[in-house]
Coordinates of C-alpha atoms and ligand atoms in Angstrom, one line a residue:
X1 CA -65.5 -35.6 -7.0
X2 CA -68.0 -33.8 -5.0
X3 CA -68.6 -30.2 -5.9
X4 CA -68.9 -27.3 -3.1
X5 CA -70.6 -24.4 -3.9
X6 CA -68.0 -21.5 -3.4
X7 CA -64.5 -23.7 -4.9
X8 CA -64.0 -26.0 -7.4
X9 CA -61.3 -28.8 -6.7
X10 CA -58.7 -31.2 -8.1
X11 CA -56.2 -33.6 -7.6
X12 CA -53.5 -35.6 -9.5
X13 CA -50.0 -37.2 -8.9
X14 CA -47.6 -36.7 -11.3
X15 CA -44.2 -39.5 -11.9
X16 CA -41.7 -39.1 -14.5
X17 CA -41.9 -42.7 -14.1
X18 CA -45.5 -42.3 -16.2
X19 CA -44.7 -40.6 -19.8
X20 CA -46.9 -39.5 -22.8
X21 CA -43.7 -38.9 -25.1
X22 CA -41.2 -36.1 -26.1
X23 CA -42.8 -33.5 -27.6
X24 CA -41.7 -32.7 -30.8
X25 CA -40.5 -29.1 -31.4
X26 CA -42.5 -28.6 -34.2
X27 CA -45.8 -28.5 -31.9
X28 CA -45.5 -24.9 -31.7
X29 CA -45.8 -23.9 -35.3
X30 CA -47.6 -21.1 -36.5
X31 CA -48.7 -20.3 -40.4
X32 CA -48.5 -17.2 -42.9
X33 CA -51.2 -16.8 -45.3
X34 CA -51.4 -14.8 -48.1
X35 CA -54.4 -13.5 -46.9
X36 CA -55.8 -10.3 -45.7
X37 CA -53.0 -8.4 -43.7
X38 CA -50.7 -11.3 -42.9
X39 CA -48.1 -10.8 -45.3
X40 CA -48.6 -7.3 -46.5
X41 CA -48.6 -4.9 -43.6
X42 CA -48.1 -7.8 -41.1
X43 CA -44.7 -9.5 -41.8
X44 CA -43.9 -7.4 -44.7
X45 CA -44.1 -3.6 -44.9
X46 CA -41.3 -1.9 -46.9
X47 CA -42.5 1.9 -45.5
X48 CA -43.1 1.1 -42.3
X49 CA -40.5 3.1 -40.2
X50 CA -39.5 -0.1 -38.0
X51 CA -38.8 -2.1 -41.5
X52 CA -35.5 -3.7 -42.3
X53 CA -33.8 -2.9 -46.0
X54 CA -35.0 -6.5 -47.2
X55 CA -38.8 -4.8 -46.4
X56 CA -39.6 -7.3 -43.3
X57 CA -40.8 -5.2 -39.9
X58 CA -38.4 -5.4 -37.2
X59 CA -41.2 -5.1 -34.7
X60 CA -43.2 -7.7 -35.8
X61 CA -39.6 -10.2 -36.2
X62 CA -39.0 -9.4 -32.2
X63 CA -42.8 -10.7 -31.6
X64 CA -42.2 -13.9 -33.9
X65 CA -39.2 -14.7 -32.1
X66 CA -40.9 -13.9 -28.8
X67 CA -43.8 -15.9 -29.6
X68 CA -41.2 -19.2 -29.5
X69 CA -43.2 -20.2 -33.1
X70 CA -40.3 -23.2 -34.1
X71 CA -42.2 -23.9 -37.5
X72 CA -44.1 -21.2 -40.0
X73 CA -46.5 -23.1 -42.7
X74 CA -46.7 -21.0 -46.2
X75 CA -48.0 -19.5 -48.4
X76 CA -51.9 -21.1 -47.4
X77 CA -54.5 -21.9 -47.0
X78 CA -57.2 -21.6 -49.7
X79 CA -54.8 -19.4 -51.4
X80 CA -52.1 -21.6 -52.0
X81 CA -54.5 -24.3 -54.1
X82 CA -55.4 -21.4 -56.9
X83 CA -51.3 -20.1 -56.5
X84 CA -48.7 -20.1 -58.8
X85 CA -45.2 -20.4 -57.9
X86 CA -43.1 -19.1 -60.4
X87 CA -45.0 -15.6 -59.8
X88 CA -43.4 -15.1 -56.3
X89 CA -39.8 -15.3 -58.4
X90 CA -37.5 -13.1 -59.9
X91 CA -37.2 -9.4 -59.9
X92 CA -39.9 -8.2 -57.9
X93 CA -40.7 -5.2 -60.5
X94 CA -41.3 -7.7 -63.2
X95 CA -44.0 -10.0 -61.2
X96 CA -47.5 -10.1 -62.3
X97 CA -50.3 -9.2 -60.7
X98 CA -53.1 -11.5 -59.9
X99 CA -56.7 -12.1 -58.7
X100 CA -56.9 -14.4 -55.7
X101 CA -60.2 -15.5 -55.8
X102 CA -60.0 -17.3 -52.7
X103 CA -59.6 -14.3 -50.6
X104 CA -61.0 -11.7 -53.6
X105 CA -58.2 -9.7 -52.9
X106 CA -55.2 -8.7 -55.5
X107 CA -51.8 -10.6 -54.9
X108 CA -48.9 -8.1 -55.8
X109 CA -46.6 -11.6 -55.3
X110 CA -44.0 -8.7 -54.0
X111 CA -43.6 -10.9 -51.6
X112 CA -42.9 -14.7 -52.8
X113 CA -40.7 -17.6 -51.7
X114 CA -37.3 -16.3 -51.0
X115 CA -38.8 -13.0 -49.0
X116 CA -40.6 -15.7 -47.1
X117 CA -37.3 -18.1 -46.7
X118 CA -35.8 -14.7 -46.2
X119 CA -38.3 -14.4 -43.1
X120 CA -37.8 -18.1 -41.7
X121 CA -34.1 -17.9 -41.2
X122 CA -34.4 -13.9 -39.7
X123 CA -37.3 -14.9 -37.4
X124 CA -35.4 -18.5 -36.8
X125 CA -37.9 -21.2 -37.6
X126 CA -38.1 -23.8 -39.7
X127 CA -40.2 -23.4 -43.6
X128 CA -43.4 -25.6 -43.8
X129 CA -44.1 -25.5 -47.7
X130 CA -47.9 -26.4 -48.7
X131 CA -48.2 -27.4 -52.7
X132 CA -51.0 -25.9 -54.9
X133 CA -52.8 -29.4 -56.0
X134 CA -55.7 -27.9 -56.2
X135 CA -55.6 -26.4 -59.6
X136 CA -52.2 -27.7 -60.4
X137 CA -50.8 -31.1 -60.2
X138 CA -47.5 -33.1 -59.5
X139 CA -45.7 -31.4 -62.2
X140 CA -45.5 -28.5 -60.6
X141 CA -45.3 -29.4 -57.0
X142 CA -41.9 -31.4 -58.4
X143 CA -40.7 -28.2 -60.2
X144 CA -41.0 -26.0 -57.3
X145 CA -39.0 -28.6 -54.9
X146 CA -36.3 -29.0 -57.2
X147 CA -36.1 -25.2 -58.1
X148 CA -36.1 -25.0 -53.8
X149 CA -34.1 -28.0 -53.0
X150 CA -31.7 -29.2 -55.7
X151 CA -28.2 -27.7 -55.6
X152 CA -27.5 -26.4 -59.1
X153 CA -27.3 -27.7 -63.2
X154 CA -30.4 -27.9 -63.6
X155 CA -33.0 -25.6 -65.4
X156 CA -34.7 -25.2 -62.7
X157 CA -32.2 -25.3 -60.0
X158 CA -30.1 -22.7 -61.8
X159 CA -32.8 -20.3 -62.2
X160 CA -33.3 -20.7 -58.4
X161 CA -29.5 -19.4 -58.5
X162 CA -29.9 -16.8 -61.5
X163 CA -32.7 -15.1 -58.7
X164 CA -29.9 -14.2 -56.5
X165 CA -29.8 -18.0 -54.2
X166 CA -27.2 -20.1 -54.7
X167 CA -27.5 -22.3 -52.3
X168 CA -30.3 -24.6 -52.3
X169 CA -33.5 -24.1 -49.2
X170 CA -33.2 -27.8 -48.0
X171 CA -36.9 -27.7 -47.5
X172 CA -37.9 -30.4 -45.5
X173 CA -41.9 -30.5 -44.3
X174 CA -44.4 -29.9 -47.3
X175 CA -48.0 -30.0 -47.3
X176 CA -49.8 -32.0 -50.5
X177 CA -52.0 -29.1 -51.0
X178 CA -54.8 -27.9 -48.8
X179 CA -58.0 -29.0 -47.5
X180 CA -58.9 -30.6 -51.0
X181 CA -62.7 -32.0 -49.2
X182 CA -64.0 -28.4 -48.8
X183 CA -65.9 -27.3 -51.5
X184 CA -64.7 -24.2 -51.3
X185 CA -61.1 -24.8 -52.3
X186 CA -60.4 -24.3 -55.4
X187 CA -59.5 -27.7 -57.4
X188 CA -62.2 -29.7 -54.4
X189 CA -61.7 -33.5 -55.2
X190 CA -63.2 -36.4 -54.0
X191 CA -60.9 -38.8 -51.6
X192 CA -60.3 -41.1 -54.8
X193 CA -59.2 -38.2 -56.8
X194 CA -57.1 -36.8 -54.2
X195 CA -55.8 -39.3 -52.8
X196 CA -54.0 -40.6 -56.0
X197 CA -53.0 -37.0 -57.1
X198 CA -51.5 -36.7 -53.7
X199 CA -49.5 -40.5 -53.8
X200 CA -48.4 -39.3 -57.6
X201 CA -47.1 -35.5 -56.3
X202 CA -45.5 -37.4 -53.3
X203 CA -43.8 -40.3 -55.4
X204 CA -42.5 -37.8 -57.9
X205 CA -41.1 -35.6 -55.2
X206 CA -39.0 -38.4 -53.4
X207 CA -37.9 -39.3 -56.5
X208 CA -36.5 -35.5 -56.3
X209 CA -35.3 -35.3 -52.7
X210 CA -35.6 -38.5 -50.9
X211 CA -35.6 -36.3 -47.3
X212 CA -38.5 -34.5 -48.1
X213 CA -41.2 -35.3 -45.1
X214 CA -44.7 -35.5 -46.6
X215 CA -48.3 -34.1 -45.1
X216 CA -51.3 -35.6 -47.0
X217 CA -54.8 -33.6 -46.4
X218 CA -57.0 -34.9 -43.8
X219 CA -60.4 -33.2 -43.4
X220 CA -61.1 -29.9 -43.2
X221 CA -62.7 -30.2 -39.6
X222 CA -64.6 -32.9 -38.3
X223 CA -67.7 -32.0 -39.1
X224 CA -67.2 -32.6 -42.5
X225 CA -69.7 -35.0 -43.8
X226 CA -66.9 -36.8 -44.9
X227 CA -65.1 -37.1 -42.5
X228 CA -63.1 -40.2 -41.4
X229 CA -64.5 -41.7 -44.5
X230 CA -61.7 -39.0 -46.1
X231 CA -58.9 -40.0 -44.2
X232 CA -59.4 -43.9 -44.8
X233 CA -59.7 -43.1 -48.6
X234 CA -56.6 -40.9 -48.7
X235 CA -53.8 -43.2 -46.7
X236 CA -54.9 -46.5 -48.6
X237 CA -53.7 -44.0 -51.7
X238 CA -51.1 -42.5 -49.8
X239 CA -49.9 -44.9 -46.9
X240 CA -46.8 -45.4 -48.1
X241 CA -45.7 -42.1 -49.7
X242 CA -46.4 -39.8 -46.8
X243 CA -45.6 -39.2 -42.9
X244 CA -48.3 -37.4 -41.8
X245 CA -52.0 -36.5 -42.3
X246 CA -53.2 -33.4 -41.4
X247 CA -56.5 -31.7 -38.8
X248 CA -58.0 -28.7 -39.2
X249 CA -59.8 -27.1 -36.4
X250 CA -61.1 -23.9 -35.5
X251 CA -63.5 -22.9 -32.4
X252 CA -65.7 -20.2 -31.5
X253 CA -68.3 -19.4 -28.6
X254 CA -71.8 -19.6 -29.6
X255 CA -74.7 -17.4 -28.4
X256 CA -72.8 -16.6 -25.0
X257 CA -72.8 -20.6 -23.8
X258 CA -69.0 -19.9 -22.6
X259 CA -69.3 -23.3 -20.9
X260 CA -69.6 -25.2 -24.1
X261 CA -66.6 -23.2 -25.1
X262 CA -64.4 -23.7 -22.7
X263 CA -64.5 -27.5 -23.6
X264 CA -64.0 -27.3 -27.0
X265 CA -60.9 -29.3 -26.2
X266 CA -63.0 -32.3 -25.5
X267 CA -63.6 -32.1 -29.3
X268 CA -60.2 -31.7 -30.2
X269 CA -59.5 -34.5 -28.3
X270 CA -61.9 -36.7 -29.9
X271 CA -60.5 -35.9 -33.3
X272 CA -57.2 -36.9 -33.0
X273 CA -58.6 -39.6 -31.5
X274 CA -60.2 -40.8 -34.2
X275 CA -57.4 -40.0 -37.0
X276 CA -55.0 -41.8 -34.7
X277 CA -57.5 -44.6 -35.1
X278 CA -58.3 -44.5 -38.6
X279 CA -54.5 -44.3 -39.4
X280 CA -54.2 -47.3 -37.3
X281 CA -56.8 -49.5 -39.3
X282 CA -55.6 -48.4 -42.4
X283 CA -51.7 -49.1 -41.4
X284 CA -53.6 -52.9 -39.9
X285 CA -55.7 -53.2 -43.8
X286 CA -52.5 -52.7 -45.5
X287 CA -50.1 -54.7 -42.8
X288 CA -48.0 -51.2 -43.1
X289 CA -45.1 -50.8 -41.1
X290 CA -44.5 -46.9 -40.2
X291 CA -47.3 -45.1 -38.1
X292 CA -48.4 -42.0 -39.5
X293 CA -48.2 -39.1 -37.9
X294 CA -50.5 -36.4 -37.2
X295 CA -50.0 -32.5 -38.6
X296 CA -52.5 -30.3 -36.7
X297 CA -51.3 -27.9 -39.2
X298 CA -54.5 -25.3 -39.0
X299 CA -55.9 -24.3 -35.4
X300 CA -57.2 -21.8 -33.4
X301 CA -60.2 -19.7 -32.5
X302 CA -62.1 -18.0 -35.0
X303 CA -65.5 -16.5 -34.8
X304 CA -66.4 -17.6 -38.6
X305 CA -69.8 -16.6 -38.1
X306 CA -68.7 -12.8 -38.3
X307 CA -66.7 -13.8 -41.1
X308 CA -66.0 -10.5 -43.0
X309 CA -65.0 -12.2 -46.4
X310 CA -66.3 -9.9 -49.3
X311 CA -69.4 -11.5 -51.1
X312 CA -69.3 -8.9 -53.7
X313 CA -65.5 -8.9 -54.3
X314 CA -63.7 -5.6 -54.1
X315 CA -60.6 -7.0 -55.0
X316 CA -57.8 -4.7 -53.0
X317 CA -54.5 -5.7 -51.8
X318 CA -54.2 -6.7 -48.5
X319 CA -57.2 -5.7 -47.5
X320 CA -58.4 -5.8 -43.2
X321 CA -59.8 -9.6 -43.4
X322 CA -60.4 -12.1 -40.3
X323 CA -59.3 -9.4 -37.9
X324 CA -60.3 -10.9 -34.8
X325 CA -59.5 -9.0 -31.4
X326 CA -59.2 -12.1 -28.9
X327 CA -60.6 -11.9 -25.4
X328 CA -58.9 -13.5 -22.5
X329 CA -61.8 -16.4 -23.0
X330 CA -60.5 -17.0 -25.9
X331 CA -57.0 -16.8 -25.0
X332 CA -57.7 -19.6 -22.2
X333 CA -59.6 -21.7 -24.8
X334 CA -56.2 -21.3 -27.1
X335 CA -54.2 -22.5 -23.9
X336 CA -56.7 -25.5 -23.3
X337 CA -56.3 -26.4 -27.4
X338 CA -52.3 -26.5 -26.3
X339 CA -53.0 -28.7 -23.6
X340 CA -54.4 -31.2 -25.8
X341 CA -52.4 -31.0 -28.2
X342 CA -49.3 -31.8 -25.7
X343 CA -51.1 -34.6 -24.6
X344 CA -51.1 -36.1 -28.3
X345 CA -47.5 -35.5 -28.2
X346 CA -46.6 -39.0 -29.2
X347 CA -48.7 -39.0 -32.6
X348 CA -49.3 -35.1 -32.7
X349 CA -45.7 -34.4 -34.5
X350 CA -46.2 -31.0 -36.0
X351 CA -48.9 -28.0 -35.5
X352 CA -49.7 -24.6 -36.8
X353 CA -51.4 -22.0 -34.7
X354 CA -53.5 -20.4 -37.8
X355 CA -52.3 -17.7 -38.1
X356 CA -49.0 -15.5 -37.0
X357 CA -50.3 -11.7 -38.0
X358 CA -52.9 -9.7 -38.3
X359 CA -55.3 -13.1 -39.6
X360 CA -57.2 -14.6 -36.8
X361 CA -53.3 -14.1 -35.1
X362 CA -51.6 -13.5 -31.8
X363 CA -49.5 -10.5 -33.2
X364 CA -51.9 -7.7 -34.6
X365 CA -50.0 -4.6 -36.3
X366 CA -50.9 -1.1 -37.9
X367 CA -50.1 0.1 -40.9
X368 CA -46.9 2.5 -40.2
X369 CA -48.0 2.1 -36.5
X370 CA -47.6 0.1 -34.0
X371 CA -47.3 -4.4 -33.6
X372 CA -49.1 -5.7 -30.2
X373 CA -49.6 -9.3 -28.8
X374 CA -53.0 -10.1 -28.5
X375 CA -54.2 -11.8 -25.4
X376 CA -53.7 -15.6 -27.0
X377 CA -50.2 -14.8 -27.4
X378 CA -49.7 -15.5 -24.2
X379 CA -50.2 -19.1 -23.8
X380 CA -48.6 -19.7 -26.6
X381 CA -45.5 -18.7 -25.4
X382 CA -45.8 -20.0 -22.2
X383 CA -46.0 -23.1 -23.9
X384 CA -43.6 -22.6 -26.9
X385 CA -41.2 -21.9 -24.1
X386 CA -42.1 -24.1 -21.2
X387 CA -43.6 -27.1 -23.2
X388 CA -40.4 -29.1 -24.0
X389 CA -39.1 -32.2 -23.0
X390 CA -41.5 -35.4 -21.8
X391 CA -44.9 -35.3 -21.5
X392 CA -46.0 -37.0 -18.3
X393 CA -49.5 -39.3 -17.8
X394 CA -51.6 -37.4 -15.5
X395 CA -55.5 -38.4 -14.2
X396 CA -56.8 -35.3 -12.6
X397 CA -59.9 -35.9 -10.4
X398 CA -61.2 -32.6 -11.0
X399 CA -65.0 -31.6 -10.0
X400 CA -67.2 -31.6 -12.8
X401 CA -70.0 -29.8 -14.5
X402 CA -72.4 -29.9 -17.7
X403 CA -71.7 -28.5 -20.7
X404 CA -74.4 -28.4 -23.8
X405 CA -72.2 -29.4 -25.5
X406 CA -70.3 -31.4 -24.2
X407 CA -72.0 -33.3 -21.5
X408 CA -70.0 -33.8 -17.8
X409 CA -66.5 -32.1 -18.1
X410 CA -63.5 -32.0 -15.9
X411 CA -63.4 -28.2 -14.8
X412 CA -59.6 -28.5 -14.8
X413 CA -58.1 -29.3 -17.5
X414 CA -54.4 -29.8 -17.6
X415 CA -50.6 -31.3 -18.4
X416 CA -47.6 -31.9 -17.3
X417 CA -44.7 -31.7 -18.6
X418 CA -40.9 -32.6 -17.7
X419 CA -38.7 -29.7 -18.9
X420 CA -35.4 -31.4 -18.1
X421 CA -33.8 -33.7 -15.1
X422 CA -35.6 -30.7 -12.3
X423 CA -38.2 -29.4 -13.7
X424 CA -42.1 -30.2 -14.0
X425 CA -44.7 -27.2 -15.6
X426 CA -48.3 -28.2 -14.9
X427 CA -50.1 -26.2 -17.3
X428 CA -53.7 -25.6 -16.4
X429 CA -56.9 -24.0 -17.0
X430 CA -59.7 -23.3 -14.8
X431 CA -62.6 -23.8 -17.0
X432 CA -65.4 -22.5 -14.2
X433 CA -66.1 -19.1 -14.9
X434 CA -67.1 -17.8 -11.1
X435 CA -65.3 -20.1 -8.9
X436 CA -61.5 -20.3 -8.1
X437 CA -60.2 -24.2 -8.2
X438 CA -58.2 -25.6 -5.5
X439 CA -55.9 -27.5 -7.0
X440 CA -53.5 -30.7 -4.9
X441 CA -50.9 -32.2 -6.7
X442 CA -48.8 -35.2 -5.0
X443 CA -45.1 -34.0 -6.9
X444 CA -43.1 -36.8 -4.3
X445 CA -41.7 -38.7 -7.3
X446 CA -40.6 -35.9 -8.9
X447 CA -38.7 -34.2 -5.3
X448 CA -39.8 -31.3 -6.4
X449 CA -39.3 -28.7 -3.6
X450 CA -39.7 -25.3 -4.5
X451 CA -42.7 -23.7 -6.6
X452 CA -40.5 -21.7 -9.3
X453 CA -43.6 -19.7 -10.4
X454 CA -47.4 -19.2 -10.8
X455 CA -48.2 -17.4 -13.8
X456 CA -51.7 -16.5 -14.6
X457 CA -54.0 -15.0 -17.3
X458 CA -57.3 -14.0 -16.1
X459 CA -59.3 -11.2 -15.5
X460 CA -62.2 -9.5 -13.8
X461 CA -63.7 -8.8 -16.8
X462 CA -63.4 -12.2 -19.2
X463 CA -64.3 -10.1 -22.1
X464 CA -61.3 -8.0 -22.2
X465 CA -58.7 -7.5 -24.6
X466 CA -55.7 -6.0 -26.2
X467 CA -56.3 -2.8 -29.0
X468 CA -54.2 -0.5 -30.6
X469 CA -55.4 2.0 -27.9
X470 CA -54.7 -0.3 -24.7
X471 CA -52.1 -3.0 -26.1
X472 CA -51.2 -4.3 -22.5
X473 CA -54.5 -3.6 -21.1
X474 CA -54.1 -8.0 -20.5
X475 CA -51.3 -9.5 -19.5
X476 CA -49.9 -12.6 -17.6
X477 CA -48.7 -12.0 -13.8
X478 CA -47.8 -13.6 -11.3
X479 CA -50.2 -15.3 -8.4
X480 CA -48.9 -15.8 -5.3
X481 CA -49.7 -18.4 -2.5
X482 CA -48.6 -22.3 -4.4
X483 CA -46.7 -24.0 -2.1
X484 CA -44.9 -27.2 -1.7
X485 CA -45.0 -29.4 1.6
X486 CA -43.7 -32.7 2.1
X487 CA -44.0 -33.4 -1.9
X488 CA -47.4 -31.8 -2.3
X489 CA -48.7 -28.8 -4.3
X490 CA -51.2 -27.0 -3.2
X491 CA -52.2 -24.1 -5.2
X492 CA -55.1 -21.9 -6.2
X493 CA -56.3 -21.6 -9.8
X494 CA -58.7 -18.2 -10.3
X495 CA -62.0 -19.0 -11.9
X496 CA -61.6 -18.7 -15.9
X497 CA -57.6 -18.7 -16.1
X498 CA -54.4 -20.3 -18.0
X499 CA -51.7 -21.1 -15.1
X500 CA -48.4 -21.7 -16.0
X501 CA -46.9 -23.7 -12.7
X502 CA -43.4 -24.9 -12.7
X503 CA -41.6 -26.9 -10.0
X504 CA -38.1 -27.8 -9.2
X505 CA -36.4 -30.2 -7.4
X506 CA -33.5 -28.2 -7.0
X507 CA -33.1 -26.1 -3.6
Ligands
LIG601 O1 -56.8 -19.9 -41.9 C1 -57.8 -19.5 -42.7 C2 -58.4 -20.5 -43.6 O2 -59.0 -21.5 -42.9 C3 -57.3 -21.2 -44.5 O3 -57.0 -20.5 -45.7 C4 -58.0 -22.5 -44.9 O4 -57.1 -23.5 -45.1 C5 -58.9 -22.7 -43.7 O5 -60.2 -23.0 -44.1

């Protein structure tokens, strides 16, 4: 598509008749880690003038629930493969103290499994429990599900129901441990080693509770030197013991190229790409009948590089870790990672924004203060809330431009989506940082009449954010001027944005 030099412009069609899949609710998970302020001060603040009598903060409960997160992963992360179980228990007065040398930070375990099931049920979304098999093994994983899951007359499931919870947790996702390739986990294993670890916990636990559904580790990102070579290795272990396989992924911009940024989806993309296709020759090697599905259960962005994780460890409890204030760049970079990850839909069953509070999260809060949405909250929601139903097959022919990282990309970068039997949300993103986009969509074979709205984040100032100070200082509103005439959409997409642009065929 030719490229003018004041406006950007793209086109698409989009037919119901043309679908993706049906996108699982379990897309728009998030993930609590004990780590930093995410549980303590974040979730969970017993002083805090907004907290409930069970110790959980109102405040940051209304956000959660606002947020539209369907699925919370727990308790990690690198914490949960150095974490033992049995110390989140009990009566809170009589649970140890420990080092977490993951995070060199002190875990009280005041807050453990039932304050966390406790949390899942208030905020309404459904547990995602990761397994320590880092420095623990099968054993233990099998303990903990049948202390969780198993209804009673058991040692274990009785002392589930001498801590105050009679009935059993029906936990139903779990995680075989936590990015087990990183040689910074605690317990790092090579594929062989994991893999059968992970096939042994997973055998043992269906043995348990045949409905349990199963995540095995994939990489830690894609850049693992490993990687791919991981993935094979695990699921000829695993194959037929597990539903999923899990991705990793965080972005960040690098020395101001914003462009490069901006299409860090292109990378997403490619890596589901290839663990769809590496799950595919491995279910081909083995003749295998299921497909496995894929758990992007850790993504976001994350500027690492300022990574303020103690080298000299000053061991405090909850202490101010991976704090990072999101700009609205990096709120439409989050919005582009959720258009991917739509577009997986049919393979991409499960994903965890990483992660809900305070950590690298859309909901920041102060200590006896106040909670705030960052600016990636935003189209998160829009999705969470807006992102059901089918998944159409759209080919936008969008003008182009070079990334360095990259190469050629599509300045627009979009999906749609089928709500129900009326209504189509494109969701979009302007990736061009001065120009507006034109955008044309032919809607006919959806008779869609009516634009319901145009909601946009963007800004004069693409560095700006939401503080303590300024907490709405960004905001979505809504841009006028998308019209529909004779089954086309014609509307205007301001340079660097997220749109959120829904349709109906109703009159
Ligand atoms: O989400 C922060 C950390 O990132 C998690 O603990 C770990 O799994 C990943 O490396």
């Amino acid at each position: 598509m030719s490229t003018h030099l004041d406006r950007a412009e793209a086109k698409l069609t989009v037919d119901p008749a043309f679908e993706i899949g049906e996108v699982n609710p379990r897309l728009f998970g998030s993930f609590v880690e004990h780590l930093g302020r995410c549980v303590y001060t974040g979730v969970h603040e017993p002083d805090h003038p907004a907290a409930r009598a069970d110790g959980l903060r109102q405040d940051v409960l209304d956000l959660v629930r606002e947020l539209g997160v369907t699925l919370i992963r727990y308790p990690g992360g690198n914490f949960v493969s150095g974490y033992r179980w049995e110390d989140g228990v009990g009566p809170v007065a009589e649970r140890p103290r420990r080092l977490d040398p993951a995070w060199c930070s002190i875990e009280t375990n005041e807050f453990g499994l039932h304050e966390f099931m406790r949390f899942t049920e208030v905020a309404g979304v459904e547990p995602m429990m990761a397994l320590n098999l880092g420095t623990r093994g099968p054993q233990e994983a099998r303990e903990l599900l049948e202390y969780c899951n198993h209804p009673g007359g058991t040692a274990w499931s009785e002392l589930r129901r001498s801590h105050g919870v009679d009935k059993p947790h029906g936990i139903r996702l779990w995680c075989l441990g936590n990015e087990l390739d990183g040689p910074w986990q605690m317990g790092h294993k090579t594929a062989d080693e994991y893999g059968r670890v992970a096939a042994e916990a997973a055998r043992v636990m269906r043995m348990t509770d045949p409905d349990v559904r199963l995540v095995a580790c994939g990489s830690s990102n894609s850049s693992m030197p490993t990687f791919a070579a991981w993935e094979g290795t695990v699921l000829e272990h695993t194959y037929e013991h597990v539903d999923y396989i899990s991705l990793h992924a965080y972005y960040e911009e690098i020395d101001g190229d914003v462009d490069s940024f901006l299409a860090v989806a292109e990378d997403m993309e490619h890596f589901i790409d290839s663990v769809v296709a590496t799950c595919d020759h491995v279910r081909a090697k083995l003749r295998g009948k299921k497909r496995i599905e894929l758990s992007f259960d850790e993504w976001n962005v994350w500027y690492r590089r300022l990574r303020d994780r103690a080298t000299e460890p000053d061991w405090e409890i909850g202490p101010r870790l991976l704090e990072d204030n999101y700009t609205v760049t990096d709120a439409v970079v989050v919005g582009s990672l959720l258009v991917t990850l739509l577009r997986h839909c049919d393979r991409v069953t499960a994903a965890c924004l990483a992660q809900l509070v305070n950590v690298i999260a859309p909901i920041m809060t102060e200590p006896g203060g106040l909670a705030w949405r960052q600016t990636s909250f935003y189209p998160f929601s829009d999705a969470a809330r807006h992102g059901r139903g089918r998944v159409l097959r759209i080919e936008p022919h969008s003008t182009r431009h070079q990334t360095a990282d990259y190469g050629e990309v599509n300045l627009l970068h979009s999906v749609a989506v089928q709500e129900d039997e009326d209504t189509i949300t494109l969701f979009a993103v302007n990736r061009d940082t001065d120009r507006p986009l034109d955008l044309v969509a032919d809607v006919r074979a959806t008779g869609a009449v009516r634009v319901l709205e145009h909601r946009v984040l963007a800004d004069a100032d693409r560095h700006a954010r939401n503080t303590a100070q300024q907490p709405d200082r960004v905001q979505p509103r809504q841009h006028t001027g998308a019209t529909i005439d004779s089954g086309v959409l014609a509307a205007e997409l301001p340079p660097l944005s997220w749109n959120v642009l829904r349709v109906t065929a109703a009159s």
